[in-house]
PDB file of C-alpha atoms in Angstrom:
ATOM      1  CA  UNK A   1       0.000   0.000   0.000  1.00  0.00           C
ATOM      2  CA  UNK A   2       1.170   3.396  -1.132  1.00  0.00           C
ATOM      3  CA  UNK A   3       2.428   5.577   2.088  1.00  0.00           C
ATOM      4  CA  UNK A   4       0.386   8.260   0.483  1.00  0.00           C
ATOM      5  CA  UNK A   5      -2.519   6.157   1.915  1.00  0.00           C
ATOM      6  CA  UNK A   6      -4.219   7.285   5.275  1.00  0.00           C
ATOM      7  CA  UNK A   7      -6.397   5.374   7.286  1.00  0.00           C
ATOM      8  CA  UNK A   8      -9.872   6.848   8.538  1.00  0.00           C
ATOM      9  CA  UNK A   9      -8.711   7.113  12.150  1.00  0.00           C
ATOM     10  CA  UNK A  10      -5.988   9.178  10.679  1.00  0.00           C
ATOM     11  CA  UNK A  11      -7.981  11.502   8.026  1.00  0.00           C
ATOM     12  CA  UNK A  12      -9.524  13.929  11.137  1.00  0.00           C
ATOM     13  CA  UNK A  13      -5.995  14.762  11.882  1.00  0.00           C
ATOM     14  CA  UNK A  14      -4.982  15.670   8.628  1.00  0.00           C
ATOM     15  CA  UNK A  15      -7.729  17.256   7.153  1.00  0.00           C
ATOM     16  CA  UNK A  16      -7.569  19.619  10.746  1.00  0.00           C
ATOM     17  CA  UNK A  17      -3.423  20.453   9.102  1.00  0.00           C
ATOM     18  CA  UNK A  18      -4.732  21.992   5.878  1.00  0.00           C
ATOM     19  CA  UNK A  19      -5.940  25.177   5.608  1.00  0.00           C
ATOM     20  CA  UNK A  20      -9.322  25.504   3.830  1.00  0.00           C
ATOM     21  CA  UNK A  21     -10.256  28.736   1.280  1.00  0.00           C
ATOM     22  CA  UNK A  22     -12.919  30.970   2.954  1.00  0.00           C
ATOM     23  CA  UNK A  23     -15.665  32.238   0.863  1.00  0.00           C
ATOM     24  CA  UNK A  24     -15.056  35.148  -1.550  1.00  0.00           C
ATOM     25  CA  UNK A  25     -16.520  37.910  -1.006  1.00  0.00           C
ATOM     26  CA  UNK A  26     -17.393  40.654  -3.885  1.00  0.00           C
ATOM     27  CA  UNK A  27     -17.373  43.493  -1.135  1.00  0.00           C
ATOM     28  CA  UNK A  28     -14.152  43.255  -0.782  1.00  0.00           C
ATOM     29  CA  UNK A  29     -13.070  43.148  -4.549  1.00  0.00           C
ATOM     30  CA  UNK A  30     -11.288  46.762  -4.909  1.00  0.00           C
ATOM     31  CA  UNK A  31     -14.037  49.332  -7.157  1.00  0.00           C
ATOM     32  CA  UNK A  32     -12.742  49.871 -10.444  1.00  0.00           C
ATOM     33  CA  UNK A  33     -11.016  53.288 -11.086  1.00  0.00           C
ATOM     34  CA  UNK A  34     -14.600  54.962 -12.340  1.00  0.00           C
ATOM     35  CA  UNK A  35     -16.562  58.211 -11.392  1.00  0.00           C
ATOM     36  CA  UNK A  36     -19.612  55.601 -10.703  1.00  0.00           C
ATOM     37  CA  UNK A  37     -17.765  54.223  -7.497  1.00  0.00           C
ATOM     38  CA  UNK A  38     -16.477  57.282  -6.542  1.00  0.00           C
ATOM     39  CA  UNK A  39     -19.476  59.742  -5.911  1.00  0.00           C
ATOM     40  CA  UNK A  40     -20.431  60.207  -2.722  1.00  0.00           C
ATOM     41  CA  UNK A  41     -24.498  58.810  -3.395  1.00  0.00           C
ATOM     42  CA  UNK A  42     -25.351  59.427   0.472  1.00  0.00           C
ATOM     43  CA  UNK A  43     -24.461  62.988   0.775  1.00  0.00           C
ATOM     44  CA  UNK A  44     -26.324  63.397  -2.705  1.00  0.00           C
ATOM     45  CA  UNK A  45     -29.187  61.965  -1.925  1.00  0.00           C
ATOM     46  CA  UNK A  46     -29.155  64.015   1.458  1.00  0.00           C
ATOM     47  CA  UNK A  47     -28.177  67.409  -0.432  1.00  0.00           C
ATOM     48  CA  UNK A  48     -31.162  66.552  -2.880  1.00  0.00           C
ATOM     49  CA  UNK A  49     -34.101  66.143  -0.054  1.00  0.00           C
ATOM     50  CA  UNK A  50     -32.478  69.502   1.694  1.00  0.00           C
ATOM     51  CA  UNK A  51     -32.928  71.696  -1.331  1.00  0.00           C
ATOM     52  CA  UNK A  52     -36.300  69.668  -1.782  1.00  0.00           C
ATOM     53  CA  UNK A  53     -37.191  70.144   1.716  1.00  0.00           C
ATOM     54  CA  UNK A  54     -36.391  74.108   1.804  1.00  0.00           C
ATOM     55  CA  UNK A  55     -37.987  74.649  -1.639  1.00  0.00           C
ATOM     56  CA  UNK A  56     -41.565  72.983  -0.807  1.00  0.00           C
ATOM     57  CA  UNK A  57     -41.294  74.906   2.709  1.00  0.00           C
ATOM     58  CA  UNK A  58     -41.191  78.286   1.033  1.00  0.00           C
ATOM     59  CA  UNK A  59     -43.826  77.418  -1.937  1.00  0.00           C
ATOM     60  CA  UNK A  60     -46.108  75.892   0.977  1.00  0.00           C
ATOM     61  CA  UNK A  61     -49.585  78.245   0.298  1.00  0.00           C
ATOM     62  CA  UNK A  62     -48.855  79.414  -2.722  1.00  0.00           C
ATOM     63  CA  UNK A  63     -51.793  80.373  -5.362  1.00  0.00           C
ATOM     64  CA  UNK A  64     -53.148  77.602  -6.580  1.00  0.00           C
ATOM     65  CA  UNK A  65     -53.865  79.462 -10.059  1.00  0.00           C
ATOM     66  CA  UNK A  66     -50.101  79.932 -10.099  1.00  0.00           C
ATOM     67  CA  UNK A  67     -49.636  77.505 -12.954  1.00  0.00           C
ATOM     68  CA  UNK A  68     -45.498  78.703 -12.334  1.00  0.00           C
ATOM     69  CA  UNK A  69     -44.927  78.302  -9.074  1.00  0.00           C
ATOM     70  CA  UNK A  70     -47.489  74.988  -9.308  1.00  0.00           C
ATOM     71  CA  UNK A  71     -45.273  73.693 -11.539  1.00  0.00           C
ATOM     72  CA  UNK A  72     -42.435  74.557  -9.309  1.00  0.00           C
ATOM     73  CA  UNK A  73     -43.496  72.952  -6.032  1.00  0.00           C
ATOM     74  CA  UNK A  74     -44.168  69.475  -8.022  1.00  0.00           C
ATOM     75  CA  UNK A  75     -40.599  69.741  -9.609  1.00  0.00           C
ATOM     76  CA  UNK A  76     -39.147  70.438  -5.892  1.00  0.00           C
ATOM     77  CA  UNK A  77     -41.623  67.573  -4.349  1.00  0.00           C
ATOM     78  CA  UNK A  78     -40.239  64.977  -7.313  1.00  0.00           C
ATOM     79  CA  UNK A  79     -36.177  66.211  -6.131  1.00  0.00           C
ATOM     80  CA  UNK A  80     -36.287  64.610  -3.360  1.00  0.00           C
ATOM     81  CA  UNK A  81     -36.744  61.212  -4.992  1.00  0.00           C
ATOM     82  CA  UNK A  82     -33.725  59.958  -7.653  1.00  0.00           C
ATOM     83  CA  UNK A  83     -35.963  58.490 -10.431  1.00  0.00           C
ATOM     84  CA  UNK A  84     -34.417  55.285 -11.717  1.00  0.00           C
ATOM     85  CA  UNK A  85     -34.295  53.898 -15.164  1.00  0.00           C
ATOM     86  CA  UNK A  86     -36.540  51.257 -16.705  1.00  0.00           C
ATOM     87  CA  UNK A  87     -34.674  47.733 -15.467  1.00  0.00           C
ATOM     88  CA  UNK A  88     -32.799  46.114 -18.275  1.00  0.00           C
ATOM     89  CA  UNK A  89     -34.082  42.537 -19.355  1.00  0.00           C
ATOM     90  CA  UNK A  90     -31.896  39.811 -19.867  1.00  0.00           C
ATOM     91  CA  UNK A  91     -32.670  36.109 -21.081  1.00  0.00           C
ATOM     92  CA  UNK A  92     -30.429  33.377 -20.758  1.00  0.00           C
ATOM     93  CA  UNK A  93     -31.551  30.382 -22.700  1.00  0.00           C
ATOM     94  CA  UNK A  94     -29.505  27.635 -23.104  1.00  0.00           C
ATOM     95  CA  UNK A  95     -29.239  23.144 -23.235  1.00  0.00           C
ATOM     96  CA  UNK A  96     -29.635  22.074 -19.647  1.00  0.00           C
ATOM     97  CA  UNK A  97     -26.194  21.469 -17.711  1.00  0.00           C
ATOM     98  CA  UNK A  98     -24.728  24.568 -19.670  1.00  0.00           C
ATOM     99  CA  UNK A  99     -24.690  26.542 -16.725  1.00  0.00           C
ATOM    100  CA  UNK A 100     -27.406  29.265 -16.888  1.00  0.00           C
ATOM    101  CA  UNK A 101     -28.210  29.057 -12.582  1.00  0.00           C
ATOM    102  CA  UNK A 102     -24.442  28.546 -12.051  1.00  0.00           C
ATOM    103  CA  UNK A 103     -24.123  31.847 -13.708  1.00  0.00           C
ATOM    104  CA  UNK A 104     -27.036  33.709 -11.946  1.00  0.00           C
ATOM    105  CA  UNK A 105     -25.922  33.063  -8.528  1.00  0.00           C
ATOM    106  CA  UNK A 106     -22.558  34.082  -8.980  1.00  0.00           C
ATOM    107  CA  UNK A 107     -23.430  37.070 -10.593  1.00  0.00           C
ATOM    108  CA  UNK A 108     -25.459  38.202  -8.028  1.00  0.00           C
ATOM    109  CA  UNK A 109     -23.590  36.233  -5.604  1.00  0.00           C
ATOM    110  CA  UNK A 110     -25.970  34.446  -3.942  1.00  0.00           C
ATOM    111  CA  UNK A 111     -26.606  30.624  -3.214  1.00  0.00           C
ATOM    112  CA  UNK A 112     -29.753  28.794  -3.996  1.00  0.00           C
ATOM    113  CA  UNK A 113     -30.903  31.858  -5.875  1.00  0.00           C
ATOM    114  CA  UNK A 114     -31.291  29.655  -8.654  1.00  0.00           C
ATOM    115  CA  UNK A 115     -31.495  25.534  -8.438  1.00  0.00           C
ATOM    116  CA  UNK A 116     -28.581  23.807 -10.393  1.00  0.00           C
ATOM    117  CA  UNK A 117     -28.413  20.691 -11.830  1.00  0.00           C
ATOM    118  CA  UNK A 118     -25.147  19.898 -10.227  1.00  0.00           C
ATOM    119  CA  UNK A 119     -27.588  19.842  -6.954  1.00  0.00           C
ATOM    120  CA  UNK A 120     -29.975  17.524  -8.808  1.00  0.00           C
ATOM    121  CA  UNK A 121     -32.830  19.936  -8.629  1.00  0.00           C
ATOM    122  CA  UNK A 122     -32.325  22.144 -11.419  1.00  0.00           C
ATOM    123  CA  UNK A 123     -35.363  24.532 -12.314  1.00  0.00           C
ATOM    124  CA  UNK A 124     -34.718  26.492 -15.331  1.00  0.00           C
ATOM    125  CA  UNK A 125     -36.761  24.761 -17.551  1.00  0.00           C
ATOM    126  CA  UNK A 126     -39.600  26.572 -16.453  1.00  0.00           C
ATOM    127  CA  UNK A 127     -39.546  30.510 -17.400  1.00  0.00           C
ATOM    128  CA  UNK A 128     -38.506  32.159 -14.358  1.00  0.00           C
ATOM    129  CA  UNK A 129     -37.906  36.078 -13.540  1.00  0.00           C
ATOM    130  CA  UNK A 130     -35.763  37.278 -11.067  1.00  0.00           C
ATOM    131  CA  UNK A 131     -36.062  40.759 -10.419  1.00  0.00           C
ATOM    132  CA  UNK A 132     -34.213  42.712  -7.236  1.00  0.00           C
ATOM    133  CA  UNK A 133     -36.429  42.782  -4.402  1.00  0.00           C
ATOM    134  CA  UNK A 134     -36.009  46.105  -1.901  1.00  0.00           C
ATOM    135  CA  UNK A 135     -37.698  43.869   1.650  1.00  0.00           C
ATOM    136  CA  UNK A 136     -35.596  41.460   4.234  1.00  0.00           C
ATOM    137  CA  UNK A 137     -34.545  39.398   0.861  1.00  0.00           C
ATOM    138  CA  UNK A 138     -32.299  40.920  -1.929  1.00  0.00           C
ATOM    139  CA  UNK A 139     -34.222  39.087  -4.346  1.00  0.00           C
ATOM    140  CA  UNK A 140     -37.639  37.894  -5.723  1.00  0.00           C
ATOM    141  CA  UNK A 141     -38.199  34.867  -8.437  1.00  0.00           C
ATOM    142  CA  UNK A 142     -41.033  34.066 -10.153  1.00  0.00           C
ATOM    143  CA  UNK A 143     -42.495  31.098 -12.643  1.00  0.00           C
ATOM    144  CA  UNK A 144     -44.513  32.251 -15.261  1.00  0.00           C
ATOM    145  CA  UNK A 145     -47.298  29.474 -16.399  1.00  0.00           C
ATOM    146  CA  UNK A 146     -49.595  28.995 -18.969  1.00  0.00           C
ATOM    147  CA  UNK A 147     -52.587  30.718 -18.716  1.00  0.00           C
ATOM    148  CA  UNK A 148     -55.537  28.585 -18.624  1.00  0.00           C
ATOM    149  CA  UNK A 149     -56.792  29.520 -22.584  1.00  0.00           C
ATOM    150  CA  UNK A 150     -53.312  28.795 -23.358  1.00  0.00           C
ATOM    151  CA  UNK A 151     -53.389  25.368 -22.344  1.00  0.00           C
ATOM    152  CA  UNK A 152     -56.530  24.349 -23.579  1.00  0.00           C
ATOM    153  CA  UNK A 153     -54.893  25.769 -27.009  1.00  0.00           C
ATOM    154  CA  UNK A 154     -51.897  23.637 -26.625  1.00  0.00           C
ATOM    155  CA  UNK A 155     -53.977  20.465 -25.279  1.00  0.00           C
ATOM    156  CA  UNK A 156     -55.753  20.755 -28.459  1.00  0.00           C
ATOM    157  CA  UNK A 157     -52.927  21.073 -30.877  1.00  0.00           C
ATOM    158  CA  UNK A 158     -51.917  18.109 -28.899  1.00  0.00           C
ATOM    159  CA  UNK A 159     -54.688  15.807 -29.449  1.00  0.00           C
ATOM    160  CA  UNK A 160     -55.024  16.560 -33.502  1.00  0.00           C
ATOM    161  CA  UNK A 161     -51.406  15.422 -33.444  1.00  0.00           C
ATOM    162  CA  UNK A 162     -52.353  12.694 -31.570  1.00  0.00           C
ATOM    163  CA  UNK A 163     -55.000  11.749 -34.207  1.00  0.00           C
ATOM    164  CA  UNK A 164     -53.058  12.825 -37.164  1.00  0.00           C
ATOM    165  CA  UNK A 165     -50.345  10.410 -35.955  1.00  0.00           C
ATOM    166  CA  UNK A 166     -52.824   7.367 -34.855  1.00  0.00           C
ATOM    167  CA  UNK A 167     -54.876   7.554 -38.150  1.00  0.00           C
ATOM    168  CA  UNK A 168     -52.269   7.977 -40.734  1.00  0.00           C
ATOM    169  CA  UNK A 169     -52.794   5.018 -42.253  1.00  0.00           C
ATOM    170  CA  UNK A 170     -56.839   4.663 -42.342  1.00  0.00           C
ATOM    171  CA  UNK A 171     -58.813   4.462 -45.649  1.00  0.00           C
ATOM    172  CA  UNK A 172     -60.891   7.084 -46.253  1.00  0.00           C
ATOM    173  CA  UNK A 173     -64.108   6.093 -46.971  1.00  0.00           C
ATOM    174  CA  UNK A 174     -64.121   7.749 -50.240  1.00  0.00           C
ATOM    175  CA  UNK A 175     -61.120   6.065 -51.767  1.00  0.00           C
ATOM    176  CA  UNK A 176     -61.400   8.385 -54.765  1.00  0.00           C
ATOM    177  CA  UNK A 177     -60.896  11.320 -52.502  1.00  0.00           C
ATOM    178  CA  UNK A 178     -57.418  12.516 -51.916  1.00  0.00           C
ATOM    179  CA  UNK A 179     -57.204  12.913 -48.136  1.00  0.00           C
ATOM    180  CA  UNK A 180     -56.270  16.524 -47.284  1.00  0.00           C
ATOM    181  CA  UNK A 181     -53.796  17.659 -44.761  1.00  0.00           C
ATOM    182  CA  UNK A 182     -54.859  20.729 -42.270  1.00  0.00           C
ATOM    183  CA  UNK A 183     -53.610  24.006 -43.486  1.00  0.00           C
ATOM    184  CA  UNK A 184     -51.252  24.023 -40.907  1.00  0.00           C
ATOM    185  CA  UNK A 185     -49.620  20.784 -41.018  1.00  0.00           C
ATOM    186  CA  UNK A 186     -46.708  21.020 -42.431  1.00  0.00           C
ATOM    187  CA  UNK A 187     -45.803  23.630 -40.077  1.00  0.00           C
ATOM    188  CA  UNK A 188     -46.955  21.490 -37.185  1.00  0.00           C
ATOM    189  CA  UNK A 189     -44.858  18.754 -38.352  1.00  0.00           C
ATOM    190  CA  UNK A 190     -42.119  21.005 -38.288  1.00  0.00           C
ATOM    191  CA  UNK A 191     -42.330  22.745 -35.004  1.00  0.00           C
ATOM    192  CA  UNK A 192     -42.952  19.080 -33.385  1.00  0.00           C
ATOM    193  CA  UNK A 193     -39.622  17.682 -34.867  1.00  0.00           C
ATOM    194  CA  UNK A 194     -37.673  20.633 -32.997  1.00  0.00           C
ATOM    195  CA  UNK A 195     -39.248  19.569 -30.019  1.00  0.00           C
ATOM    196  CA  UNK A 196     -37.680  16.418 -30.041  1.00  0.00           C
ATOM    197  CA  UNK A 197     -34.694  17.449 -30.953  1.00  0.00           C
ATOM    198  CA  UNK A 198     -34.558  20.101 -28.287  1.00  0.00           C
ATOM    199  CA  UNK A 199     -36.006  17.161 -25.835  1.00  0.00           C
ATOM    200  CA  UNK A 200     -33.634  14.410 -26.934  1.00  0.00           C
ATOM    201  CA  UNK A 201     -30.272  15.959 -28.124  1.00  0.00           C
ATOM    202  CA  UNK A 202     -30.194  18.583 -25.155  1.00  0.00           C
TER     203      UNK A 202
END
């Protein structure tokens, strides 16, 4: 037996000599050299309700017919509040096991934010939305289903496949009589064979 070789009794010893890697952690990453990172938001945001503060103080009363100074109180009101941008979308589709939860949570660093299939319990084939949440959790996810006229539309398409398939073969009772394919069928037949091939090659 190799003298690389430990024995169990042995193994708590040596695995209390090596050191193990502690969790990274993006807070401590240093900020890129960028005018983003280095304004001062909190004294902005607190300069921003002052001026707000003073300017709705001193237009408190004022005419109400005073379309000018109206128009000045709401501006001074809406100061006080940084109005964000619309959120960007992003979509990542991709052949299950490529990594698309891997890469969620360690872009937003965070564990179980989406299930992997390295954990056996991986979730993405269902459309799900993650979207930053401001309460006690930093994020929210949701699964978008069918709605219920949606599924009656695709339990439908189902079952004329269904037939279509089963009854392929039967004589038509007017044997003189071409039989003729749906309008759509060659475009069902189509959409149905990348099905399969997203079900069985990914």
């Amino acid at each position: 037996m190799s003298s690389d070789v430990i024995s169990l009794e042995q193994f708590p010893a040596y695995l209390s000599t090596q050191k193990t890697l502690s969790r990274y952690d993006p807070a401590s990453e240093k900020k890129p050299n960028h005018v983003w990172f280095r304004m001062d938001r909190a004294k902005i945001d607190e300069l921003l309700r002052s001026f707000s503060h003073s300017i709705v103080d001193m237009l408190n009363g004022s005419p109400a017919d005073d379309k000018e100074l109206q128009h000045l109180f709401r501006t001074a009101t809406e100061l006080a509040n940084v109005v964000r941008s619309p959120p960007i979308k992003v979509a990542l589709i991709g052949a299950q096991g490529a990594g698309k939860s891997l890469s969620l949570n360690a872009l937003f660093d965070c564990d179980g934010l989406s299930l992997t299939g390295a954990d056996g319990a991986a979730c993405t084939s269902s459309i799900t939305r993650y979207v930053h949440y401001s309460g006690e959790f930093r994020f929210s996810a949701e699964i978008k289903f069918l709605s219920a006229a949606k599924r009656e539309a695709l339990l439908k398409e189902h079952a004329r496949n269904y037939f279509h398939y089963q009854h392929a073969d039967v004589d038509s009772d007017n044997e003189d009589t071409p039989r003729r394919k749906p309008d759509n069928h060659d475009e069902m037949e189509r959409r149905l064979k990348d099905t399969a091939e997203d079900v069985f090659l990914t």
